Each structure stands twice: as C-alpha cells, then as structure tokens.
Amino acid sequence: MTSSCVTFIHSPNRFYSEVQNNGVIFMPVWAYTLASHIDESKQYNLSLVDTRFENIKDVDYADVFLFSGINQDLPDILQSRSALAARHPSAKFVLGGPICWSFDQVDDLDKLDAFDYIVIGDGEAVIDHLLAQILAGSADEKVIRNRERFALSQSKPFYRQMVSSTIDRYYGAVLEISRGCPFLCEFCDIRILPDNNRPHSRQVDMIVEEIDYLCSLGVRSFLLACDNFIGDPRWAEEVVDAILKWQETTEYRPVFYTWLTLNLYKMPDLMRKMRRAGFDSLFIGVESFNSNSLLETAKVQNTASGVIGAVQEIQSYGFPVVAGLIFGFDSDDENCFDSTLNGLLEAGLISGDPSLLTALPGTPLFKRMKLAGRIRDSKYGLGGHKYHTNIKYLLSRDFLIQGYLKFAVKLNSGEYQYARFKAFLDNMAGEKYISLGGRSYFNPKLAIQVMRKNPAALKLTLHRLGAFASSPANIWYLFKALGYTMFKSKIEGRFSYFQFWFAIWTTIIVKYQGISEADFDIESLEGKVETKHIIPDGYIDSAGEAIPENKTLAQRRETLKSLESLVKQKIA
C-alpha cells in the first residue's frame, strides 16, 4: 500500500523573512510542531518545502499541501498555491495559522477561498483528524474552527526526522516555549486569541530535552519563541534554573534570544541567572519614549518607571535590547521622531527600528478606529510599498513621511550610530555586567554558513556590505567604534557586541537605501479633527473579548483617560 504524501509549504513574504531578519533565515517552527502531532502509525510521507530555498514549480506531488502564514504573506501564499494547483490539480490544499484567525476577525475569509480547507485556531489538536478525513474523502466542512487553546502542557517534541534533515539550512533553531501575555496593550493581537491573556507554558523538562537534542545536531543559537517570557515569572525562573542545572551535566553552551516585557528591570535575580544560563539579546516592545502615547495604548508596564532608565538597567547586565518602536499613535506630536532619536541615544539602544502603527483585526485599536471611521480600504500584503497601513492618522501624511525620511537619514549616519554604540558600552561598565565569554546570539560564522546555502541571502549580504562601504564616513566611524571597543578592555566579550551593532547598522542601511515618498502607502484624517475621531461613541462598551470584563474595562478606561487629555489639546 502506497503511503499518503503530506507536504508542508512555508511561503513567507521575502521582505519580512530576509531583510527584517538581518539577512538570515529562521526555521518554520509551525511545520515541525504540527508534524509531531500527526499519528506516526499512519505512516504518512511527511516533507517540508521552504520557498526561500526551493522553487515551488519543482515540488513533487502530495495528496495534501499544508500552508501557514501571517497577513503580509498572503500574495506569496496564493502564488505558491496557484503554482502547485496547476502542477498537481488533484491535490488538496489546507491553510492555517495567524492569517486565518486575523482574516476571520474582519469577515475576509473569502480572500482565502482558493484553499479547500481553512483552519482557524490552534492546529495541534485538529491536524491528525483533519488529515485522516481529507485522505478518506470525508472532510465536508471547508472552515474548521478550533475555539479551544491547545494546552502546551500536552505538546510534543519536534518531528525529529524533519528537523534532522533540514536544520542545517537555518540560523540556529526556534523553539516555542509559551503562549499568551497578561498585559492588555490596545494595539496587540496576542490578547484577542481565546484564553490568551494569560501564560500557557510548555513543560520545563521538555524544553531542556529539546535544547539538548538540537545541540546534538550542532545548534548553538536558540530563539525561544513566546509572547512574553516573563508573563509568568515563576515559570521563567524554573526554565532558567533547569537550563543551568542541565549545563552542569553537559559541555553544550548555547546562547538564547527571547521576547519579554520591560518590567524585567524589576527582576535583578532573574537577570543574573539568565546571563549565567546564556541569555543574550532580548526583544522588548518599547514602542515609544512619549509617556502619553504609552498611556494611550495602555502599555502600563512601560510607564511605571522611565523607559530609558529601565532599558539601561536591563542592558547593564549585558543584554542587548532589540527595541520594538512605533510611530503614529494619536498622542504622537511633532517631536515624535526627534524624541525617538534622543531616546535611542540616551538609553544606549543599538537595535531599534520603528514601524508605523497598524490596527490589527480584532484588537481594541481596530474597533476604536472602525467606530471612528478611520479604517482604510486597504489591501493585504505590501503591494510594492515598504510601508502600508490600514488606519488614518491624526498627524498629517506629509509630516509622517517627511519625518520618517529625515529620521532614517539620522538613524543611518555614522556619527549617530557611533554615539549609540558608545553609550551602550559605557552603560555596561559597572559591576552588574555578566559576560557570556564572547558568545553571542548573533554568530557571524553561523550566519555566513546559512547564507552560503541561500544565494538570495548571500547576495543581500554582499549588497549590505557594498552599501555600507560606499560612504567613507561609515568606514571612519566603524574603525572609531572598533578602537573604542578595544579600549573597553574590562568588558569581556565586547567584540561580540561590536559585531552585532555592525550587523544591525548594515541591515538598516539597506532597508532605508533609496527610500522615498513613493514607498509609503499611508493616509491621514482629512478635515477638522473632532472628538468622535479620537473617542468614538460606544468605545468604552466595545470590548466583546473572552477576557474578564474588569480587565478589559480597566484597559479601556486607561486608554480613555489619555485620549480625553488628548482631546483637550487637539480640540480646544
């Protein structure tokens, strides 16, 4: 009997997967995860196709092709599906992932009609049964809704046959360890998933088991994927303690990068342990240096203490903070670009590249913008633009574009980049600093190995270096930074920070190279700004989320308080 063939297709948007990731390519963790939840006794022939490496037109037949992705992947996903359907017309096509949840929130599932089946919600609990139905010809429902969050305590190790045959083409490994976040930021779509306003954590022993297995395959750089590593601080400490205990029995010394929130600065004991365990870079949603903008979006964890001081405290232990930043909040004013440049410099942030505020479907921000008549008729995907958003801003379109262009020039200048790097090193000169012995999540040798297997990524890297070297000033400040790094001899492992800073700088040079007004598809509110455009009728009652009403009401009241202050300024 011939085994049924099931192929996972990873077809991401190239700009996000390559340019935004500093030219390196990360593994599609969703495929390895779902494959592990397919009953092995059924003996399906499982395989993975990643369009960043393989030509979709050369893909062999499969009975079922499984896709996943996010909103901006839509054009690439549809193009890949079309190519496969033309080559294999009898195959069945299934789409899941965040894109399906997001489109369902705004009644846009018709844009996914090309797929035979659409899965909304977590896939681990439904994948095995759905495949069995499809292959038996008994899957009648096109849209499968899984309204229950999958219990990560029931998660399984990666499908190891797929991992071992493909891991060497990716930058390190991505290991999902938790889901959910207890905070209620207005713009964030983490909160809107079922039962996702609290942490759902994977078993600690399984996390260590996966790290050990992947290390045995040669992996040394790990992205511990989660919505907020310290959403449950006790669990986070258990993970770190388990890694430290494991390291007592092995010679492996991997390095970790993860995502968490700014309130880490209040946890000195945990930060010390994290450094000893090998935690390096940390992604933190700083969002803004404007306290009014933070209050507007109910980013309360960033307002309890000054953002700059909190970042400095975290980085003083040796963590390079990768800062998420956003322009376009209603409370942003004409100083937003300058205040961000000043904030990055004063905090000593060597990695921080902003985006424009977007209202993600299903979020309170989307609901507020829709009630206010500020949602644009917009397309999915970037449509040839580097910046494409779906809301009408209060700040004028011309100001946002011209301000962003000037911001990009300053951000890329050698003088400014050097000043940020110097501030970063100066901040680590104290007693809190804990060295990783020169180890870093950013590993140039590993990056080069991965890029050699992907001509497009290698070409992009060479382009980055060429664009950087085209400016004599860049070369001057690069050597000036190298000299200052050598001078800071008390900071063990300081050259790893120099390499990381240089990689980030060359990346944003390419990202902003030749940027112009034509790269922006954005819009601002026309005419006089009225109260209804900021605080629309019904906003305070518009939650409708599966979160305790007292929590969502508290968020809306926090946002409302800030917006009422804004109304007094704008409409006086």
XYZ file of C-alpha atoms in Angstrom:
572
model
C 0.000 0.000 0.000
C 1.401 3.388 -1.007
C 1.763 5.907 1.828
C -0.130 9.165 1.525
C 2.076 12.199 0.947
C 1.651 15.331 3.074
C 3.842 18.350 2.331
C 4.226 21.427 4.500
C 4.686 24.576 2.400
C 6.387 27.568 4.003
C 5.953 30.547 1.678
C 6.691 33.782 3.590
C 6.920 37.346 2.361
C 10.535 37.809 1.257
C 10.956 41.322 2.641
C 9.975 40.290 6.154
C 11.775 36.944 6.159
C 15.090 38.206 4.808
C 15.515 41.988 5.105
C 13.859 42.283 8.518
C 15.877 39.333 9.859
C 19.292 40.767 9.043
C 19.727 38.503 6.031
C 19.481 35.215 7.945
C 16.734 32.640 7.625
C 14.833 31.087 10.509
C 13.158 27.697 10.616
C 9.358 27.403 10.126
C 8.615 26.181 13.623
C 4.932 25.605 12.789
C 5.769 22.770 10.379
C 7.993 20.831 12.788
C 5.389 21.303 15.526
C 2.331 20.167 13.572
C 4.209 17.224 12.058
C 4.868 15.906 15.568
C 1.110 15.807 16.241
C 0.367 13.520 13.291
C -0.021 9.886 14.312
C 3.154 8.093 13.223
C 1.312 4.770 12.935
C -0.469 6.122 9.842
C 2.915 6.225 8.118
C 2.290 9.317 6.034
C 5.193 10.526 3.956
C 5.814 13.953 5.540
C 8.056 16.556 3.924
C 8.827 20.271 4.145
C 9.194 22.763 1.286
C 10.518 26.230 2.086
C 10.179 28.591 -0.880
C 13.206 30.550 0.324
C 15.282 27.519 -0.714
C 13.174 25.553 -3.199
C 11.409 26.511 -6.398
C 7.686 25.947 -5.941
C 7.395 24.865 -9.582
C 9.648 21.869 -8.882
C 7.711 20.484 -5.917
C 6.664 16.842 -6.228
C 3.111 15.594 -5.868
C 1.458 15.382 -2.458
C -2.056 14.311 -1.558
C -2.295 17.265 0.811
C -0.369 20.530 0.896
C -0.412 22.344 4.265
C 0.212 26.116 4.446
C 0.523 28.591 7.298
C 1.416 32.269 7.469
C 0.707 35.796 8.630
C -1.236 38.588 6.920
C 1.575 40.020 4.803
C 2.334 36.540 3.428
C -0.963 36.406 1.526
C 0.321 37.237 -2.003
C 3.193 34.751 -1.672
C 0.931 32.038 -0.265
C -1.634 32.450 -3.040
C 1.077 32.428 -5.700
C 2.571 29.212 -4.304
C -0.835 27.550 -4.038
C -1.652 28.501 -7.624
C 1.619 27.075 -8.922
C 1.092 23.814 -7.060
C -2.537 23.504 -8.157
C -1.527 23.927 -11.790
C 1.080 21.183 -11.411
C -0.953 18.874 -9.143
C -4.692 19.528 -9.777
C -5.920 16.577 -7.709
C -4.158 17.671 -4.528
C -5.968 19.198 -1.575
C -4.856 22.481 -0.027
C -5.154 23.467 3.638
C -4.349 26.854 5.176
C -3.998 27.634 8.872
C -2.051 29.928 11.151
C -2.478 33.547 12.282
C -3.583 34.703 8.816
C -6.817 32.694 9.081
C -7.656 33.980 12.546
C -6.935 37.553 11.509
C -8.992 37.430 8.302
C -11.893 35.834 10.144
C -11.954 38.747 12.598
C -12.846 41.161 9.786
C -15.004 38.793 7.686
C -12.363 38.475 4.978
C -12.191 34.685 4.705
C -13.406 34.960 1.125
C -9.889 36.103 0.225
C -8.748 32.592 1.172
C -11.363 30.769 -0.928
C -8.691 29.216 -3.135
C -7.966 26.761 -0.321
C -10.026 23.613 0.106
C -9.869 23.842 3.893
C -9.234 26.730 6.296
C -8.285 26.068 9.912
C -8.939 28.826 12.463
C -7.261 28.386 15.835
C -4.531 26.138 17.173
C -3.749 23.256 14.844
C -2.111 20.698 17.119
C -5.388 19.154 18.316
C -7.065 19.014 14.906
C -4.323 18.235 12.372
C -4.320 14.438 12.691
C -8.094 14.016 12.486
C -8.432 16.532 9.660
C -5.787 14.788 7.529
C -7.486 11.428 8.076
C -10.807 12.904 6.916
C -9.295 14.610 3.868
C -7.482 11.469 2.735
C -10.635 9.396 3.276
C -12.689 11.910 1.285
C -14.980 12.610 4.229
C -13.928 16.148 5.202
C -17.103 18.103 4.469
C -16.513 21.391 6.285
C -14.403 23.964 4.478
C -13.848 26.124 7.564
C -12.687 24.293 10.686
C -12.887 26.373 13.854
C -10.965 25.272 16.905
C -12.164 27.567 19.668
C -10.072 25.960 22.397
C -6.466 26.916 23.078
C -4.129 23.961 22.795
C -2.654 23.051 26.170
C 1.094 23.423 25.752
C 1.487 21.013 28.651
C 0.441 18.377 26.083
C 2.958 19.479 23.460
C 5.315 17.008 21.854
C 8.939 17.251 20.744
C 9.603 18.425 17.203
C 9.150 15.844 14.420
C 12.767 14.811 14.503
C 13.052 13.225 11.071
C 12.116 16.579 9.512
C 14.368 18.520 11.880
C 17.476 16.424 11.302
C 17.150 16.630 7.507
C 16.638 20.402 7.295
C 18.037 22.137 10.390
C 21.452 22.930 8.906
C 19.999 25.385 6.382
C 18.527 27.628 9.067
C 20.039 30.072 11.536
C 20.128 28.111 14.767
C 16.738 26.933 15.982
C 13.404 28.406 17.000
C 11.770 26.703 19.957
C 8.279 27.717 21.072
C 8.114 27.643 24.856
C 4.973 29.552 25.830
C 1.942 31.450 24.541
C -0.075 34.297 25.980
C 0.604 37.539 27.833
C -1.145 39.034 30.895
C -0.977 42.622 29.624
C -3.658 44.414 27.599
C -1.975 46.749 25.107
C -4.642 48.285 22.870
C -2.886 47.521 19.569
C -1.757 43.956 20.369
C -3.471 40.896 18.899
C -1.979 38.454 21.409
C -4.794 39.290 23.810
C -7.633 38.516 21.407
C -6.936 34.811 20.899
C -9.086 32.549 23.075
C -7.793 32.374 26.644
C -4.555 34.082 25.610
C -4.496 36.885 28.184
C -2.537 34.626 30.494
C 0.566 32.493 30.008
C 0.303 28.967 28.627
C 3.658 27.351 29.273
C 5.404 24.298 27.942
C 6.798 21.660 30.288
C 10.181 22.761 31.583
C 11.769 19.327 31.216
C 10.641 19.087 27.578
C 12.149 22.496 26.808
C 15.511 21.317 28.131
C 15.137 17.990 26.313
C 14.568 19.830 23.009
C 17.534 22.138 23.632
C 19.737 19.124 24.319
C 18.593 17.312 21.160
C 19.077 20.353 18.945
C 22.510 20.961 20.457
C 23.408 17.386 19.486
C 22.677 18.414 15.874
C 25.097 21.310 16.163
C 22.677 24.118 17.102
C 24.140 26.749 19.416
C 21.859 29.761 18.817
C 18.264 29.484 20.048
C 15.307 31.794 19.627
C 12.968 30.898 22.488
C 9.676 31.940 20.909
C 6.938 33.186 23.199
C 4.581 36.107 23.639
C 6.223 37.114 26.914
C 8.915 35.014 28.587
C 8.216 36.644 31.952
C 4.426 36.562 31.649
C 4.720 34.015 34.456
C 7.935 34.991 36.291
C 7.997 31.841 38.432
C 7.843 29.597 35.380
C 10.512 31.707 33.659
C 12.821 31.215 36.625
C 12.117 27.469 36.580
C 13.172 27.349 32.921
C 16.380 29.261 33.613
C 17.171 27.102 36.663
C 16.616 23.938 34.607
C 18.986 25.176 31.879
C 21.640 25.967 34.489
C 21.236 22.503 36.030
C 21.453 20.868 32.581
C 24.652 22.776 31.843
C 26.250 21.115 34.880
C 25.973 17.775 33.054
C 26.923 18.790 29.500
C 29.579 20.693 27.632
C 26.978 22.419 25.444
C 26.827 26.180 25.970
C 24.073 27.536 23.716
C 23.025 31.176 23.541
C 19.406 32.349 23.776
C 17.320 35.186 22.371
C 13.752 35.677 23.577
C 10.849 38.127 23.794
C 9.647 39.699 27.001
C 8.414 42.936 28.572
C 10.177 45.939 30.057
C 9.236 45.073 33.639
C 12.193 42.656 33.591
C 14.175 45.575 35.029
C 12.470 44.865 38.394
C 13.889 41.309 38.497
C 17.646 41.523 39.200
C 17.962 37.933 40.465
C 16.315 36.570 37.323
C 18.507 38.733 35.074
C 21.657 37.432 36.756
C 20.504 33.841 36.289
C 19.535 34.467 32.672
C 23.006 35.781 31.876
C 24.666 32.791 33.553
C 22.390 30.478 31.533
C 23.390 32.099 28.227
C 20.584 34.582 27.524
C 21.841 37.305 25.207
C 19.596 39.538 23.086
C 16.075 40.381 24.294
C 13.248 41.749 22.180
C 11.216 44.274 24.175
C 8.285 46.328 22.940
C 9.484 49.776 23.983
C 7.013 51.305 21.460
C 7.562 54.978 22.342
C 9.506 57.406 24.521
C 6.347 59.532 24.817
C 4.564 58.670 28.073
C 1.230 59.906 26.673
C 1.481 57.527 23.726
C 2.247 54.649 26.100
C -0.738 55.507 28.292
C -2.963 55.814 25.218
C -2.240 52.237 24.264
C -2.406 51.034 27.917
C 1.243 49.978 27.872
C 1.242 50.283 31.646
C 4.275 48.037 32.122
C 6.341 50.713 30.345
C 5.051 53.668 32.326
C 5.642 52.557 35.922
C 9.250 53.662 35.527
C 11.029 55.771 32.943
C 11.594 53.796 29.749
C 15.174 54.988 29.363
C 16.168 54.085 32.906
C 14.542 50.638 32.637
C 16.358 49.865 29.372
C 19.675 50.998 30.842
C 19.130 48.770 33.870
C 18.457 45.688 31.716
C 21.368 46.363 29.360
C 23.757 46.915 32.269
C 23.729 43.147 32.833
C 24.926 42.567 29.267
C 21.637 42.069 27.391
C 21.442 43.942 24.063
C 17.804 45.060 23.891
C 16.153 44.823 20.470
C 13.540 47.540 20.792
C 10.149 47.464 19.118
C 9.165 51.043 18.257
C 6.024 52.548 16.734
C 5.173 55.879 15.117
C 1.615 57.064 14.533
C -0.109 56.927 17.914
C -2.846 59.514 18.313
C -0.808 61.088 21.113
C 2.324 61.412 18.973
C 3.198 65.035 18.249
C 5.624 66.909 16.006
C 8.502 65.869 18.275
C 7.931 62.116 17.926
C 10.815 61.479 15.542
C 13.328 63.614 17.436
C 12.277 62.220 20.819
C 12.781 58.686 19.494
C 16.265 59.500 18.204
C 17.111 61.097 21.541
C 15.632 58.171 23.471
C 17.582 55.584 21.497
C 20.794 57.513 22.114
C 20.266 58.188 25.807
C 19.209 54.597 26.520
C 22.184 53.242 24.568
C 19.952 51.115 22.343
C 21.963 49.749 19.425
C 18.992 47.933 17.918
C 15.701 49.708 17.432
C 13.954 50.126 14.092
C 10.417 51.585 14.110
C 7.286 50.719 12.199
C 4.055 52.643 11.657
C 1.045 51.872 13.819
C -1.330 49.354 12.248
C -4.728 48.298 13.573
C -4.615 44.515 13.651
C -8.019 42.900 13.089
C -9.862 42.029 16.272
C -7.855 44.330 18.541
C -9.412 47.130 20.593
C -7.428 49.559 18.439
C -9.075 48.178 15.299
C -12.506 48.508 16.916
C -11.799 52.075 18.010
C -10.528 53.037 14.560
C -13.547 51.404 12.910
C -16.014 53.155 15.219
C -14.210 56.429 14.465
C -14.392 55.869 10.693
C -10.605 55.711 10.466
C -10.089 52.262 8.930
C -8.848 52.484 5.342
C -9.897 50.326 2.429
C -6.560 48.584 2.253
C -5.087 45.522 0.647
C -3.219 42.660 2.244
C 0.475 42.407 1.600
C 2.713 45.369 0.975
C 1.671 45.879 -2.644
C 5.106 47.128 -3.660
C 5.341 49.570 -0.741
C 7.716 49.321 2.195
C 5.132 50.961 4.448
C 1.462 50.139 4.072
C -1.004 50.632 6.915
C -4.751 50.473 7.394
C -5.604 53.474 9.588
C -5.971 57.210 9.075
C -3.525 59.033 11.326
C -4.125 62.284 13.175
C -0.683 63.551 12.193
C -0.618 64.653 8.557
C 0.531 62.238 5.890
C 3.197 64.664 4.664
C 4.583 65.175 8.160
C 4.779 61.424 8.824
C 6.506 60.698 5.539
C 8.964 63.594 5.654
C 9.624 62.988 9.347
C 10.270 59.306 8.700
C 12.647 60.085 5.822
C 14.643 62.518 7.972
C 14.605 60.008 10.810
C 16.077 57.340 8.515
C 18.910 59.647 7.421
C 19.848 60.436 11.027
C 19.462 56.820 12.152
C 21.902 55.657 9.475
C 24.524 58.345 9.969
C 27.890 57.141 11.205
C 28.138 59.826 13.862
C 24.782 58.855 15.390
C 25.452 55.113 15.157
C 28.807 55.527 16.876
C 27.282 57.635 19.653
C 24.653 54.937 20.338
C 27.255 52.181 20.431
C 29.491 54.174 22.762
C 26.556 54.811 25.110
C 25.749 51.085 25.027
C 29.280 50.067 26.054
C 29.532 52.811 28.674
C 26.348 51.526 30.308
C 27.902 48.062 30.790
C 30.998 49.289 32.615
C 29.523 48.671 36.066
C 29.525 45.751 38.476
C 26.232 44.274 37.218
C 27.691 43.131 33.901
C 27.901 39.350 33.438
C 29.927 38.115 30.473
C 28.968 35.225 28.207
C 32.642 34.720 27.412
C 32.371 36.099 23.907
C 29.330 34.003 22.987
C 26.525 35.867 21.246
C 23.180 35.032 19.691
C 24.453 36.848 16.628
C 27.132 34.492 15.308
C 28.834 35.780 12.113
C 30.286 32.354 11.306
C 26.878 30.675 11.560
C 25.239 33.470 9.553
C 27.749 33.013 6.738
C 27.226 29.234 6.746
C 23.475 29.688 6.396
C 23.780 32.379 3.721
C 26.057 30.200 1.603
C 23.110 27.843 1.147
C 20.809 30.620 0.007
C 22.026 32.683 -2.977
C 19.452 35.419 -2.358
C 20.563 35.901 1.255
C 24.231 35.861 0.256
C 23.563 38.433 -2.441
C 21.736 40.601 0.087
C 24.678 40.390 2.492
C 27.151 41.439 -0.178
C 24.815 44.284 -1.071
C 24.711 45.361 2.576
C 28.489 45.466 2.789
C 28.770 47.336 -0.502
C 26.155 49.901 0.522
C 27.936 50.433 3.825
C 31.378 50.826 2.259
C 30.098 53.358 -0.295
C 30.245 56.043 2.411
C 33.741 56.998 3.660
C 32.132 58.383 6.827
C 30.745 54.940 7.608
C 34.234 53.430 7.395
C 35.643 56.146 9.650
C 33.037 55.602 12.390
C 33.325 51.817 12.067
C 37.035 51.988 12.901
C 36.363 54.570 15.587
C 33.890 52.142 17.192
C 36.403 49.313 16.852
C 39.009 51.426 18.634
C 36.581 52.254 21.433
C 35.712 48.559 21.745
C 39.380 47.729 22.172
C 39.675 50.478 24.775
C 36.851 48.973 26.864
C 39.071 46.063 27.891
C 37.191 45.404 31.157
C 34.093 44.306 29.198
C 34.766 40.653 28.415
C 33.104 39.625 25.167
C 32.878 43.222 23.954
C 33.732 42.321 20.357
C 30.527 40.263 20.067
C 28.600 43.483 20.735
C 30.644 45.260 18.095
C 29.714 42.568 15.539
C 26.038 42.726 16.482
C 25.964 46.527 16.211
C 27.658 46.410 12.805
C 25.183 43.785 11.520
C 22.199 45.853 12.629
C 23.648 49.025 11.107
C 24.281 47.433 7.707
C 20.784 45.979 7.727
C 19.029 49.301 8.222
C 21.281 50.932 5.620
C 19.894 48.509 3.043
C 16.357 48.804 4.391
C 16.362 52.585 4.003
C 18.526 52.778 0.905
C 16.786 54.897 -1.713
C 13.663 55.268 0.407
C 11.284 57.944 -0.856
C 7.725 59.151 -0.553
C 6.709 56.555 -3.152
C 7.466 53.806 -0.612
C 4.637 54.934 1.671
C 1.018 53.906 1.215
C -0.435 55.701 4.217
C -3.275 58.126 4.857
C -4.262 60.745 7.396
C -7.625 62.013 8.582
C -8.902 64.789 6.346
C -10.572 67.917 7.641
C -11.054 69.062 11.187
C -10.313 66.588 13.970
C -13.342 66.057 16.182
C -13.843 64.215 19.450
C -15.591 61.356 17.636
C -12.402 60.687 15.655
C -10.450 60.050 18.858
C -13.090 58.748 21.281
C -15.934 57.369 19.171
C -19.341 56.643 20.623
C -19.520 53.135 22.025
C -15.772 52.686 22.544
C -15.998 52.133 26.279
C -18.547 49.345 25.655
C -16.888 47.768 22.617
C -14.715 45.022 24.095
C -16.504 41.748 23.323
C -13.375 39.781 24.254
C -13.111 36.479 26.081
C -11.270 38.232 28.913
C -12.722 39.112 32.331
C -14.734 42.309 31.881
C -12.993 44.037 34.770
C -9.638 43.698 32.975
C -10.778 44.937 29.569
C -12.739 47.756 31.176
C -9.621 48.805 33.090
C -7.663 48.939 29.820
C -10.308 50.982 28.042
C -10.524 53.385 30.974
C -6.731 53.801 30.943
C -6.822 54.496 27.224
C -9.852 56.767 27.623
C -8.133 58.855 30.304
C -5.183 59.524 27.995
C -7.420 60.194 24.978
C -9.565 62.660 26.933
C -6.413 64.606 27.714
C -5.511 64.467 24.029
C -8.945 65.788 23.034
C -8.385 68.821 25.259
C -5.143 69.525 23.415
C -6.389 68.868 19.896
C -9.872 70.306 20.231
C -9.583 73.339 22.447
